[in-house]
XYZ file of C-alpha atoms in Angstrom:
606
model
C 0.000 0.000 0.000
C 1.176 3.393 -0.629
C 1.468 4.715 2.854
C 3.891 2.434 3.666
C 6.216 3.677 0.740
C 5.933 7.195 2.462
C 8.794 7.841 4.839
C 6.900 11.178 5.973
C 4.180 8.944 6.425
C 6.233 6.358 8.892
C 7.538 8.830 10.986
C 4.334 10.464 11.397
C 2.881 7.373 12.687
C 5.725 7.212 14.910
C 5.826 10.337 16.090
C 1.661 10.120 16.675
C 1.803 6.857 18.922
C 4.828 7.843 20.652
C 7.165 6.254 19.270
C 6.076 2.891 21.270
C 6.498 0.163 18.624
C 6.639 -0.789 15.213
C 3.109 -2.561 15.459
C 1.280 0.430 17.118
C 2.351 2.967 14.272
C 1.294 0.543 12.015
C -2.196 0.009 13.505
C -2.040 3.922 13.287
C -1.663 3.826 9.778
C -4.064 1.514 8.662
C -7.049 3.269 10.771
C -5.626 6.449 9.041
C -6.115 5.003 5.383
C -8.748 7.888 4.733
C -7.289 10.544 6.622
C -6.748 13.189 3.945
C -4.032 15.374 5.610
C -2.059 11.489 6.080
C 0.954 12.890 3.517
C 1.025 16.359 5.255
C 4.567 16.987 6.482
C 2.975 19.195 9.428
C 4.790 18.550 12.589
C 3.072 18.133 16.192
C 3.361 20.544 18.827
C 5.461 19.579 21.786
C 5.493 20.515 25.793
C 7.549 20.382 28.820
C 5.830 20.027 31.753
C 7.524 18.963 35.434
C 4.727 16.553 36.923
C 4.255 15.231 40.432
C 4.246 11.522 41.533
C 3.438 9.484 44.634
C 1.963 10.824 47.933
C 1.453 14.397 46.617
C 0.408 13.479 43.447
C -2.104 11.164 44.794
C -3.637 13.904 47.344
C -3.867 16.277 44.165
C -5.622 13.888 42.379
C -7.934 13.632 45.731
C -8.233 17.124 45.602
C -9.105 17.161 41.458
C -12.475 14.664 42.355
C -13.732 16.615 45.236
C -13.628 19.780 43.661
C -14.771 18.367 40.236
C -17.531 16.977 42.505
C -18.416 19.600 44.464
C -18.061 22.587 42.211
C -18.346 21.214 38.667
C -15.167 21.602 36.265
C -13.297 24.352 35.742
C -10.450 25.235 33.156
C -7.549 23.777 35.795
C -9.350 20.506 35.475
C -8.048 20.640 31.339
C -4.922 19.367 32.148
C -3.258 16.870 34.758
C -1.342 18.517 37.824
C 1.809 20.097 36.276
C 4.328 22.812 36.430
C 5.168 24.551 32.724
C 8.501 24.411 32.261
C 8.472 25.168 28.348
C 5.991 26.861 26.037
C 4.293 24.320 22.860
C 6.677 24.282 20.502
C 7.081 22.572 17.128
C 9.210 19.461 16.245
C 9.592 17.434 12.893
C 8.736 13.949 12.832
C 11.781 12.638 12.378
C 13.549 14.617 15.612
C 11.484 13.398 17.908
C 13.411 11.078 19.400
C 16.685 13.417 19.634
C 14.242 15.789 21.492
C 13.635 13.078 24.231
C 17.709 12.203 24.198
C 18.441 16.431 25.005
C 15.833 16.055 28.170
C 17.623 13.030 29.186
C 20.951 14.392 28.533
C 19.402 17.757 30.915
C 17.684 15.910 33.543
C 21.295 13.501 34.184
C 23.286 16.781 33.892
C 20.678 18.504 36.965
C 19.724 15.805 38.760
C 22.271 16.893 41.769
C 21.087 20.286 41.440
C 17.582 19.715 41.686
C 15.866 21.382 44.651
C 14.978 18.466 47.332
C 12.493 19.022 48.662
C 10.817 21.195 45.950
C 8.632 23.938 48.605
C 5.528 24.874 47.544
C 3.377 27.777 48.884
C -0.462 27.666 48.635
C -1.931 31.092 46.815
C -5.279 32.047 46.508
C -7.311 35.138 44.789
C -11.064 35.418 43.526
C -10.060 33.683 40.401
C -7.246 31.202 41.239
C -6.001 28.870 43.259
C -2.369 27.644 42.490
C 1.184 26.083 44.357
C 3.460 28.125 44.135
C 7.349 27.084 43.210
C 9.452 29.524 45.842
C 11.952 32.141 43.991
C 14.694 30.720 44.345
C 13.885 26.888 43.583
C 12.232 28.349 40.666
C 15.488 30.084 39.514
C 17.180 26.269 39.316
C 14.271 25.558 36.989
C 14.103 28.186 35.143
C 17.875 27.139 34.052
C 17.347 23.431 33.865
C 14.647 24.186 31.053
C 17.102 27.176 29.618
C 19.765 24.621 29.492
C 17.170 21.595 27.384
C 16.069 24.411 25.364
C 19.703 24.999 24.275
C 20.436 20.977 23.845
C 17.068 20.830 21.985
C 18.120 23.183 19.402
C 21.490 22.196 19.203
C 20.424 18.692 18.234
C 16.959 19.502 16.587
C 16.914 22.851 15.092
C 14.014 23.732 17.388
C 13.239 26.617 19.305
C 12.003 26.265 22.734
C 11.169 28.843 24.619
C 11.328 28.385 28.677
C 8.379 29.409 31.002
C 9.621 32.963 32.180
C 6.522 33.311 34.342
C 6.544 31.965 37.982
C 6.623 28.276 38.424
C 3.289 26.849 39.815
C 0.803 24.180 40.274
C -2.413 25.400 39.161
C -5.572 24.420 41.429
C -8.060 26.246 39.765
C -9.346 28.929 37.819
C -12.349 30.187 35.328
C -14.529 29.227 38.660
C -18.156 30.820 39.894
C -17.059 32.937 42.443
C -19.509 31.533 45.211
C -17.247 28.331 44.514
C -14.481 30.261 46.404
C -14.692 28.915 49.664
C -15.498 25.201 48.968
C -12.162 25.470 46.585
C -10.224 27.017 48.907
C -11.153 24.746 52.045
C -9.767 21.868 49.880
C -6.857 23.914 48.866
C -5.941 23.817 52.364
C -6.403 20.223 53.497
C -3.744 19.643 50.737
C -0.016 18.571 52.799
C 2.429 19.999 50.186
C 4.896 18.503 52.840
C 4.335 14.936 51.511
C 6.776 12.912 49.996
C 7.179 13.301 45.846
C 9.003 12.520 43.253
C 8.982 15.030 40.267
C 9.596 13.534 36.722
C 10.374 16.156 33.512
C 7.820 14.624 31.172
C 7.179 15.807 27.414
C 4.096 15.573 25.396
C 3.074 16.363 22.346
C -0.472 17.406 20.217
C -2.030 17.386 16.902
C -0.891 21.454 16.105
C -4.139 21.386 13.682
C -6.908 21.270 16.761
C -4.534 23.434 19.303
C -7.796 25.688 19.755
C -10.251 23.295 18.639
C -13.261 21.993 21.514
C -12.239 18.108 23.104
C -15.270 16.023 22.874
C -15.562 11.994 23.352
C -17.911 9.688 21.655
C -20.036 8.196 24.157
C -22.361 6.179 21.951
C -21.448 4.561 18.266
C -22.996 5.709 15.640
C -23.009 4.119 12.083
C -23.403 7.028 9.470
C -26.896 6.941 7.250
C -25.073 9.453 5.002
C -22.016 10.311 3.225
C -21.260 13.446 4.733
C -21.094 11.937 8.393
C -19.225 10.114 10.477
C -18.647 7.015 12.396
C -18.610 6.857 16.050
C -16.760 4.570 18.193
C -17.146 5.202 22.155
C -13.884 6.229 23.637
C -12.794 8.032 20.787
C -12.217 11.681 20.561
C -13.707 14.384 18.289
C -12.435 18.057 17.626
C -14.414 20.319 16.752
C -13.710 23.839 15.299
C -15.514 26.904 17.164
C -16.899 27.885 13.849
C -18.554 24.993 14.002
C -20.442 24.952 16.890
C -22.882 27.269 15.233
C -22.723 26.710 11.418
C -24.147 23.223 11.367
C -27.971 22.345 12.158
C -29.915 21.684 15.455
C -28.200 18.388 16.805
C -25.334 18.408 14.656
C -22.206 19.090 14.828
C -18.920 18.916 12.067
C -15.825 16.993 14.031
C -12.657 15.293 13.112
C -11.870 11.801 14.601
C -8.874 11.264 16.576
C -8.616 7.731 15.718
C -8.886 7.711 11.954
C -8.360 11.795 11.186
C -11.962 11.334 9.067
C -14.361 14.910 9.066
C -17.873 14.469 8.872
C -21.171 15.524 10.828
C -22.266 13.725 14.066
C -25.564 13.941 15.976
C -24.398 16.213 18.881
C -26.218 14.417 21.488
C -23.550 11.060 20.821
C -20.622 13.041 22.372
C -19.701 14.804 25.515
C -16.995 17.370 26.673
C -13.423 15.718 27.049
C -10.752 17.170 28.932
C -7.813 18.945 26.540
C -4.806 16.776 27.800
C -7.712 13.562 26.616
C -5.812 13.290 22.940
C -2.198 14.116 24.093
C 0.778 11.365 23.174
C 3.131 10.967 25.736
C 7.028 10.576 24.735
C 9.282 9.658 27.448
C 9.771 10.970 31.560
C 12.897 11.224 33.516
C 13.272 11.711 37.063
C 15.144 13.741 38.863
C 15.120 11.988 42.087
C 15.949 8.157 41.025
C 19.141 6.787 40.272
C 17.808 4.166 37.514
C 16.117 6.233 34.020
C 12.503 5.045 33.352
C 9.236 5.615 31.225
C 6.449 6.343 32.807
C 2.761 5.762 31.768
C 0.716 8.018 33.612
C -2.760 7.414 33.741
C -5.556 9.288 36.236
C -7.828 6.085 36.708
C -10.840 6.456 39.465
C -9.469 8.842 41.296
C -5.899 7.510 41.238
C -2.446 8.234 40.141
C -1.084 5.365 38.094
C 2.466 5.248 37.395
C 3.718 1.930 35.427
C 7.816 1.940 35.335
C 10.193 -0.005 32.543
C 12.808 -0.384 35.311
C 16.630 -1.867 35.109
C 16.845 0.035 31.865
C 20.525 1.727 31.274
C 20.464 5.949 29.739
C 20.387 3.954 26.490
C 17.368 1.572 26.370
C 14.895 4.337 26.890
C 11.529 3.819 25.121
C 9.429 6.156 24.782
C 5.162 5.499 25.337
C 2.493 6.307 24.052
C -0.475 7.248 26.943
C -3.820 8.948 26.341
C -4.372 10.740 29.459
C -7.380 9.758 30.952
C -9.886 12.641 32.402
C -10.553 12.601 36.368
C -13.424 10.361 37.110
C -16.370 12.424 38.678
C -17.122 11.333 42.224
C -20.754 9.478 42.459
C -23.124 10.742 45.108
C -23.416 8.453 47.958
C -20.007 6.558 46.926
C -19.486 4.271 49.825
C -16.212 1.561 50.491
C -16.529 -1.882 48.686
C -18.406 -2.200 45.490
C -19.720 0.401 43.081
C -23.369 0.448 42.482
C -25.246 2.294 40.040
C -29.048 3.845 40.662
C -32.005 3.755 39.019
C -34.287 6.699 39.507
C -38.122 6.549 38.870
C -40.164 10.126 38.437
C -43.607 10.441 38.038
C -44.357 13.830 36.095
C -45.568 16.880 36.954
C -48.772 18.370 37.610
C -51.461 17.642 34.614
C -53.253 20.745 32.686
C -56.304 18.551 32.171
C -56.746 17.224 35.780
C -56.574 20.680 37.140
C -58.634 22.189 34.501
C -60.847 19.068 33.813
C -61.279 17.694 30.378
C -63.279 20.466 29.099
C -59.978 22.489 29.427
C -59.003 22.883 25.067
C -62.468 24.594 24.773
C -61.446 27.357 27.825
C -57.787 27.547 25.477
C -58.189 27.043 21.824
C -60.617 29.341 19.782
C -62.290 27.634 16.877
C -59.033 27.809 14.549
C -57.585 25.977 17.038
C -55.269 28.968 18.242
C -53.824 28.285 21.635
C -54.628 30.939 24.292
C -54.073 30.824 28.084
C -57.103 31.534 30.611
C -54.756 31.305 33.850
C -51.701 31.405 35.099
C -50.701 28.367 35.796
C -51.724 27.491 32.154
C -48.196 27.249 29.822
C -47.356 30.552 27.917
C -46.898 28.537 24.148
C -47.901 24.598 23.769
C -46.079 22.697 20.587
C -47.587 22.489 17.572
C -49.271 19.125 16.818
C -49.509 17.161 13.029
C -52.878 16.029 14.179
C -54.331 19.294 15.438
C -55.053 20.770 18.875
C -57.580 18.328 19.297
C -54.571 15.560 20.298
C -54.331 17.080 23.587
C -57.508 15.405 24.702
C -55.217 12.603 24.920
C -51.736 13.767 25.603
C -52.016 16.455 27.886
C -49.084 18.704 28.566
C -48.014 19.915 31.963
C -48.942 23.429 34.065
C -46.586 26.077 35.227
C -46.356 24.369 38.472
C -45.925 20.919 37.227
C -42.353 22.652 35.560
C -41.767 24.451 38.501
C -42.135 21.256 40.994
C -39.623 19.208 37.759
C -37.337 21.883 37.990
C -37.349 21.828 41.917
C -36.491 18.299 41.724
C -33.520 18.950 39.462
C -32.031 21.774 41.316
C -32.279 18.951 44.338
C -30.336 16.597 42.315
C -27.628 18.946 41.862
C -27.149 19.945 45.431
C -26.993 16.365 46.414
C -24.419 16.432 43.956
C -26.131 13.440 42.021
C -24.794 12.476 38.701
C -27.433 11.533 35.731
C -25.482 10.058 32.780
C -28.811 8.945 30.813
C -32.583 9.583 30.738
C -35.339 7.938 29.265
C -38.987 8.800 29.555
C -42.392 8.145 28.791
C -43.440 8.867 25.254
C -46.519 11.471 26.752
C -46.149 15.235 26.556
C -46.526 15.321 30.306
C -43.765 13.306 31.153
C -41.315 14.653 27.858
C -41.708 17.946 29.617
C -40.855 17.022 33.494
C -37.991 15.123 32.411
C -37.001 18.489 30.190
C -37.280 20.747 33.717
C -35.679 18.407 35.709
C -32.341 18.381 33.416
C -33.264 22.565 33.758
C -32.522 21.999 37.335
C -29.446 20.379 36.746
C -28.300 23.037 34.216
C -27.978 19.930 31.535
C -30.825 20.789 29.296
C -28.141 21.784 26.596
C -25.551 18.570 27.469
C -28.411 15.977 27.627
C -30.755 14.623 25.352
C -34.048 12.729 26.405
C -34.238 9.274 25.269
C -38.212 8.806 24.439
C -39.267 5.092 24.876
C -42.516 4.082 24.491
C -42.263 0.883 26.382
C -42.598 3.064 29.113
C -46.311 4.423 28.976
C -49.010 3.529 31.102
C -50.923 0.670 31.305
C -53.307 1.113 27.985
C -56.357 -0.005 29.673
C -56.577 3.171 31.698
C -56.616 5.323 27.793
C -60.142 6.184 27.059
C -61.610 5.230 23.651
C -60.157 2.670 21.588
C -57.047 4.321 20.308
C -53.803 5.507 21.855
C -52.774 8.906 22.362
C -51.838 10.725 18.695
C -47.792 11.300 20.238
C -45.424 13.945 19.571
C -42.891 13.096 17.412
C -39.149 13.350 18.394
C -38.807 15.542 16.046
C -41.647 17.822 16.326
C -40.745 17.785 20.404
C -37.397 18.908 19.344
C -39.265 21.714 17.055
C -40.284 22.900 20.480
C -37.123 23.083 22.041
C -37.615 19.877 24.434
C -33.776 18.183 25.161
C -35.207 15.239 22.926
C -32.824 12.596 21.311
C -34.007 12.444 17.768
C -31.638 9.386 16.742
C -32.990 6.922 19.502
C -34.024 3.580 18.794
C -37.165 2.012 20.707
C -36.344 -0.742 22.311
C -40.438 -1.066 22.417
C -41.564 0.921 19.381
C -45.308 2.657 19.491
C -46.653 -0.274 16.943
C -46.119 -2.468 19.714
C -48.111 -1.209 21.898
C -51.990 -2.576 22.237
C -54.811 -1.343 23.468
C -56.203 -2.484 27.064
C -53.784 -4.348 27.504
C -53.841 -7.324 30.607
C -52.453 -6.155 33.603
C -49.956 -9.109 33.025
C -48.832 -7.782 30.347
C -48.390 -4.458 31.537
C -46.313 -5.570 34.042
C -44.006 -7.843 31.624
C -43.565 -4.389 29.412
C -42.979 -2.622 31.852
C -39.847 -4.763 33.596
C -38.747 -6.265 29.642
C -38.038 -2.576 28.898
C -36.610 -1.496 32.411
C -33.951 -4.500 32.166
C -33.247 -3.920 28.617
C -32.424 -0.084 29.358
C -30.105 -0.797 32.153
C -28.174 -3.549 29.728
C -28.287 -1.081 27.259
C -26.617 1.617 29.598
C -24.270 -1.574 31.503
C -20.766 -0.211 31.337
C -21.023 2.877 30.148
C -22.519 5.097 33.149
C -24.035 4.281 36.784
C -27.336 6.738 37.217
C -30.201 6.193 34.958
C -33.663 8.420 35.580
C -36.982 6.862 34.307
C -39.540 9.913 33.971
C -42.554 8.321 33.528
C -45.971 7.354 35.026
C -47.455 6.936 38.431
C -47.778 3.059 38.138
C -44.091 3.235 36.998
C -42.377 3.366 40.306
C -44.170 -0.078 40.925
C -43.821 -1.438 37.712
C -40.285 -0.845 36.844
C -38.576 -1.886 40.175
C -40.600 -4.553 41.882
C -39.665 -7.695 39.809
C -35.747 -5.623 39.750
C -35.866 -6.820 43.350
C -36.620 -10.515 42.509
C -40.291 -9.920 44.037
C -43.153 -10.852 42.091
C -45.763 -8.461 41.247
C -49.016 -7.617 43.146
C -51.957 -8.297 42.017
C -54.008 -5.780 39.887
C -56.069 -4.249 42.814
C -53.139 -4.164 45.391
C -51.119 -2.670 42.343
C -54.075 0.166 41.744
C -53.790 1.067 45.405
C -49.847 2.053 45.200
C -50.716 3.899 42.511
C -53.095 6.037 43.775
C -50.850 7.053 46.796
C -47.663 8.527 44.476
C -48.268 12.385 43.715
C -46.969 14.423 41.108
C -43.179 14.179 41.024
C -42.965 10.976 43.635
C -39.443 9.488 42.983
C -38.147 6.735 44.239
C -34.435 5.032 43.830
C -33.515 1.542 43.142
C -29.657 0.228 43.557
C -27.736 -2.489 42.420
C -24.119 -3.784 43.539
C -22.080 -3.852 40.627
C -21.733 -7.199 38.502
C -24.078 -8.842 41.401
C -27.522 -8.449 39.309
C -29.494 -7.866 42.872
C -31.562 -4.508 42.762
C -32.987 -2.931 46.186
C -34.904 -0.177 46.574
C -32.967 2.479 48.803
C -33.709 6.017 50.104
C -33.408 8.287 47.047
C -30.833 11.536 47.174
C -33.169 14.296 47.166
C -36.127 15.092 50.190
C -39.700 14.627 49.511
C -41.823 17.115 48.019
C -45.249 17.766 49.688
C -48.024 19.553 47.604
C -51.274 19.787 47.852
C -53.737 17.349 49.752
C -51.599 14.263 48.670
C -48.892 15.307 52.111
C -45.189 13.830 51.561
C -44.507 10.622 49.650
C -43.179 7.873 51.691
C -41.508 5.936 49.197
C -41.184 2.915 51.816
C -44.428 2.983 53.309
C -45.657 2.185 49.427
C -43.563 0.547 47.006
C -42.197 -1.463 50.032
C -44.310 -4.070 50.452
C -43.872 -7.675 50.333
């Protein structure tokens, strides 16, 4: 093939994997085969950053959860724990690996020199949070990096220009100012006395996507077009700022890290990646040990992995290839022993026809069927329907209060500091709405996208008439600017649905499509919400717990007892398969004559 008859083409896959081994460049280049800019001579951009290992790097990385946790991300959380020691600069392919000889050669030459301890001093201002390097230690590395920027371009032809800034640590910045004191409490439980070993470490990035946005593919995605393209979960898409604006509703433009293809994406596939997510590592030396190693550096669950090639002489250095792996997000409720993940069950908000009665379209829509409100707790705009106003009979939407009570229960959620990777709901207005105000509440309304099953509707016998409800499409939900997922796939699609249904088979629906969501979400995330129906709190965690169901009348009598908005939570231990039901995150909400919902006094119940 002709890539292999490229030499610009071999040393770029070297260069782009690191340098690790003949096979991985190769693999590079084959997954490449379509990349158009695969013959462009453009080198990477390289970086030299002094990074932190053992005790202190391990209470950083401590300190990198909690505040990720507690305060959401901020731009410190971009990058792994460092101190800049050189600006990005540029480096042809074919230098690379007399780059990483010069920082060997430097960090051999200074290893006596090298400030031991390294004292740090904690700083802290309305917009950052950072360890400060002392004056004088900084001085010493100020000249180490002078003296590899002067090795570097006496062996490379590359200019490298050293941090003249002070030497720090950063913590944080680019935070919400009432963030201050939680960041700076943690800040301070941080022991910069404790024992570390500090390792010059270079890295290197694709120049073309220096100011381009990180995402990561979280779902795949086979393209129905030829202008789009192929997701793979785990791998990383860049995406111009132009872009984020130029291309339609749900879709972005993107460039895959893995194969270097372009192409459009649905934007609800992807999620925010950290910047330091695509870098390649190249080769770290210590200053502290007497032996030279690579390190692979890897921030997994919290912790700081560092794998060594040890016994290796100043000759047999190999440089890796890492992709640095974003800080996991601590879970809510994360206890010692095994992870579990949740499942949360809503019922929706408050219902403009039960408050109204059914007569309520004749008080709103004049006889061209022109939607106008008659109180206030009556929406300001309702969506457009194919069929006509007269669909609402059926599918009635929400009031004012039932979004205020969804957003309520999302603003809970985030002060619990619960974590909702995925959420499906109930294909009825009513509940497509709820679960829209409750990701309001937990500012993800633009991050999130609603995953509309139908398998989750009410039992059918209790629609009127002899049809079901006329639904909202996903796209026509989208047209009015509900966080839908237009690309989902049914697991139980509307044409399977039946009409007064047995209670039976209710019930089997109802736990089929509850198991087959959480294997569908196994692996990739812990917290699922359900927004759904009363009867769905019973019906889509009882037979979870290995009980069997009620019978229809006991079943009719839970119902009745869950208000608006009742939630309950359902756990599992990971890999075990056993479900319980367990006291949700959030307080009850009490409104109107209904008084609090207990969720043990009623789903609870052997």
């Amino acid at each position: 093939m002709h890539i292999f008859c490229s030499l610009c083409c071999r040393q770029k896959a070297l260069a782009s994997t690191g340098g690790r081994s003949v096979q991985a460049a190769c693999d590079w280049l084959f997954s490449h085969i379509d990349d158009p800019f695969l013959d462009d001579p453009l080198p990477r951009e390289y970086v030299l950053y002094l990074r932190p290992t053992g005790p202190l790097a391990q209470k950083l990385s401590e300190y990198w959860q909690q505040s990720k946790q507690l305060c959401g991300k901020n731009k410190a959380h971009n990058i792994f724990p460092h101190i800049t020691l050189c600006q990005f600069f540029m480096c042809e392919d074919s230098k690379v690996d007399a780059l990483c000889e010069a920082l060997q050669t430097t960090v051999s030459q200074w290893k006596s020199k090298f400030p031991l301890p390294l004292p740090l001093e904690l700083y802290i201002s309305s917009n950052f949070i950072g360890l400060f390097v002392n004056e004088e230690c900084a001085d010493v590395l100020k000249k180490f990096a002078a003296d590899f920027a002067a090795l570097a371009a006496s062996k490379t032809d590359v200019h490298v220009e050293p941090h003249k800034k002070q030497l720090h640590v950063t913590l944080a910045y680019h935070f919400q100012a009432n963030h201050l004191p939680t960041l700076e409490k943690l800040a301070q439980n941080i022991d910069i006395s404790l024992g570390c070993d500090w390792v010059a470490a270079i890295f290197s990035r694709d120049i073309r996507f220096a100011n381009h946005e990180t995402l990561q593919a979280v779902y795949p995605y086979m393209p129905q077009n030829d202008d789009e393209l192929e997701l793979v979960p785990g791998d990383f898409i860049f995406m111009a700022p132009v872009e984020q604006t130029s291309t339609s509703e749900g879709w972005i433009y993107g460039t895959s890290l893995a194969t270097g293809c372009s192409g459009l994406l649905p934007e609800n596939y992807i999620a925010k990646a950290d910047e330091c997510g695509t870098w390649v590592f190249h080769g770290s030396y210590s200053f502290f040990n007497t032996t030279s190693s690579t390190s692979n550096f890897t921030f997994g669950d919290g912790v700081l992995e560092r794998k060594h090639q040890e016994d290796q002489g100043p000759g047999d250095i190999t440089p890796l290839t890492i992709i640095c792996q974003p800080m996991q997000t601590l879970r809510v409720n994360s206890q010692p022993g095994p992870q579990k993940r949740c499942l949360f069950v809503c019922r929706h908000g408050e219902r403009m026809d039960v408050v109204f009665g059914k007569y309520w379209l004749s008080q709103c829509f004049d006889a061209k069927g022109r939607y106008v409100r008659t109180n206030l707790n009556m929406l300001h705009t309702l969506p457009q329907r194919s069929g006509g106003y007269r669909d609402y009979e059926k599918d009635a939407p929400i009031t004012v209060f039932g979004c205020t009570q969804a957003r309520l229960v999302g603003e809970a959620l985030l002060e619990s500091n619960t974590i909702i990777d995925y959420v499906y709901c109930s294909p009825s207005l009513r509940c497509v709405q709820t679960a829209h105000h409750i990701l309001k509440g937990l500012q993800q309304e633009n991050s999130m996208r609603i995953r509309v099953e139908p398998g989750l509707f009410e039992w059918t016998k209790w629609v009127s008439g002899t049809t079901l409800p006329a639904w909202l499409s996903p796209a026509e939900l989208t047209a009015a600017n509900l966080s839908v997922d237009t690309t989902y796939r049914p697991h139980i699609p509307v044409s399977k649905l039946v009409v007064s249904e047995s209670y039976d088979m209710y019930i089997s629906r109802s736990f089929q499509v509850t198991k087959e969501i959480l294997s569908e979400c196994k692996g990739k995330g812990y917290n699922i919400l359900i927004v759904a129906h009363a009867s769905s709190l019973e019906a889509c965690t009882r037979q979870l717990q290995g009980l069997s169901p009620q019978n229809a009348k006991d079943f009719v009598q839970v119902v009745r007892k869950i208000p608006y908005l009742g939630f309950c939570a359902c756990e599992e231990l990971r890999d075990t398969g056993i479900w319980q039901l367990t006291d949700p995150p959030i307080l009850p909400m009490t409104h109107g004559p209904t008084g609090g919902f207990n969720w043990r006094e009623t789903l609870l119940q052997e």
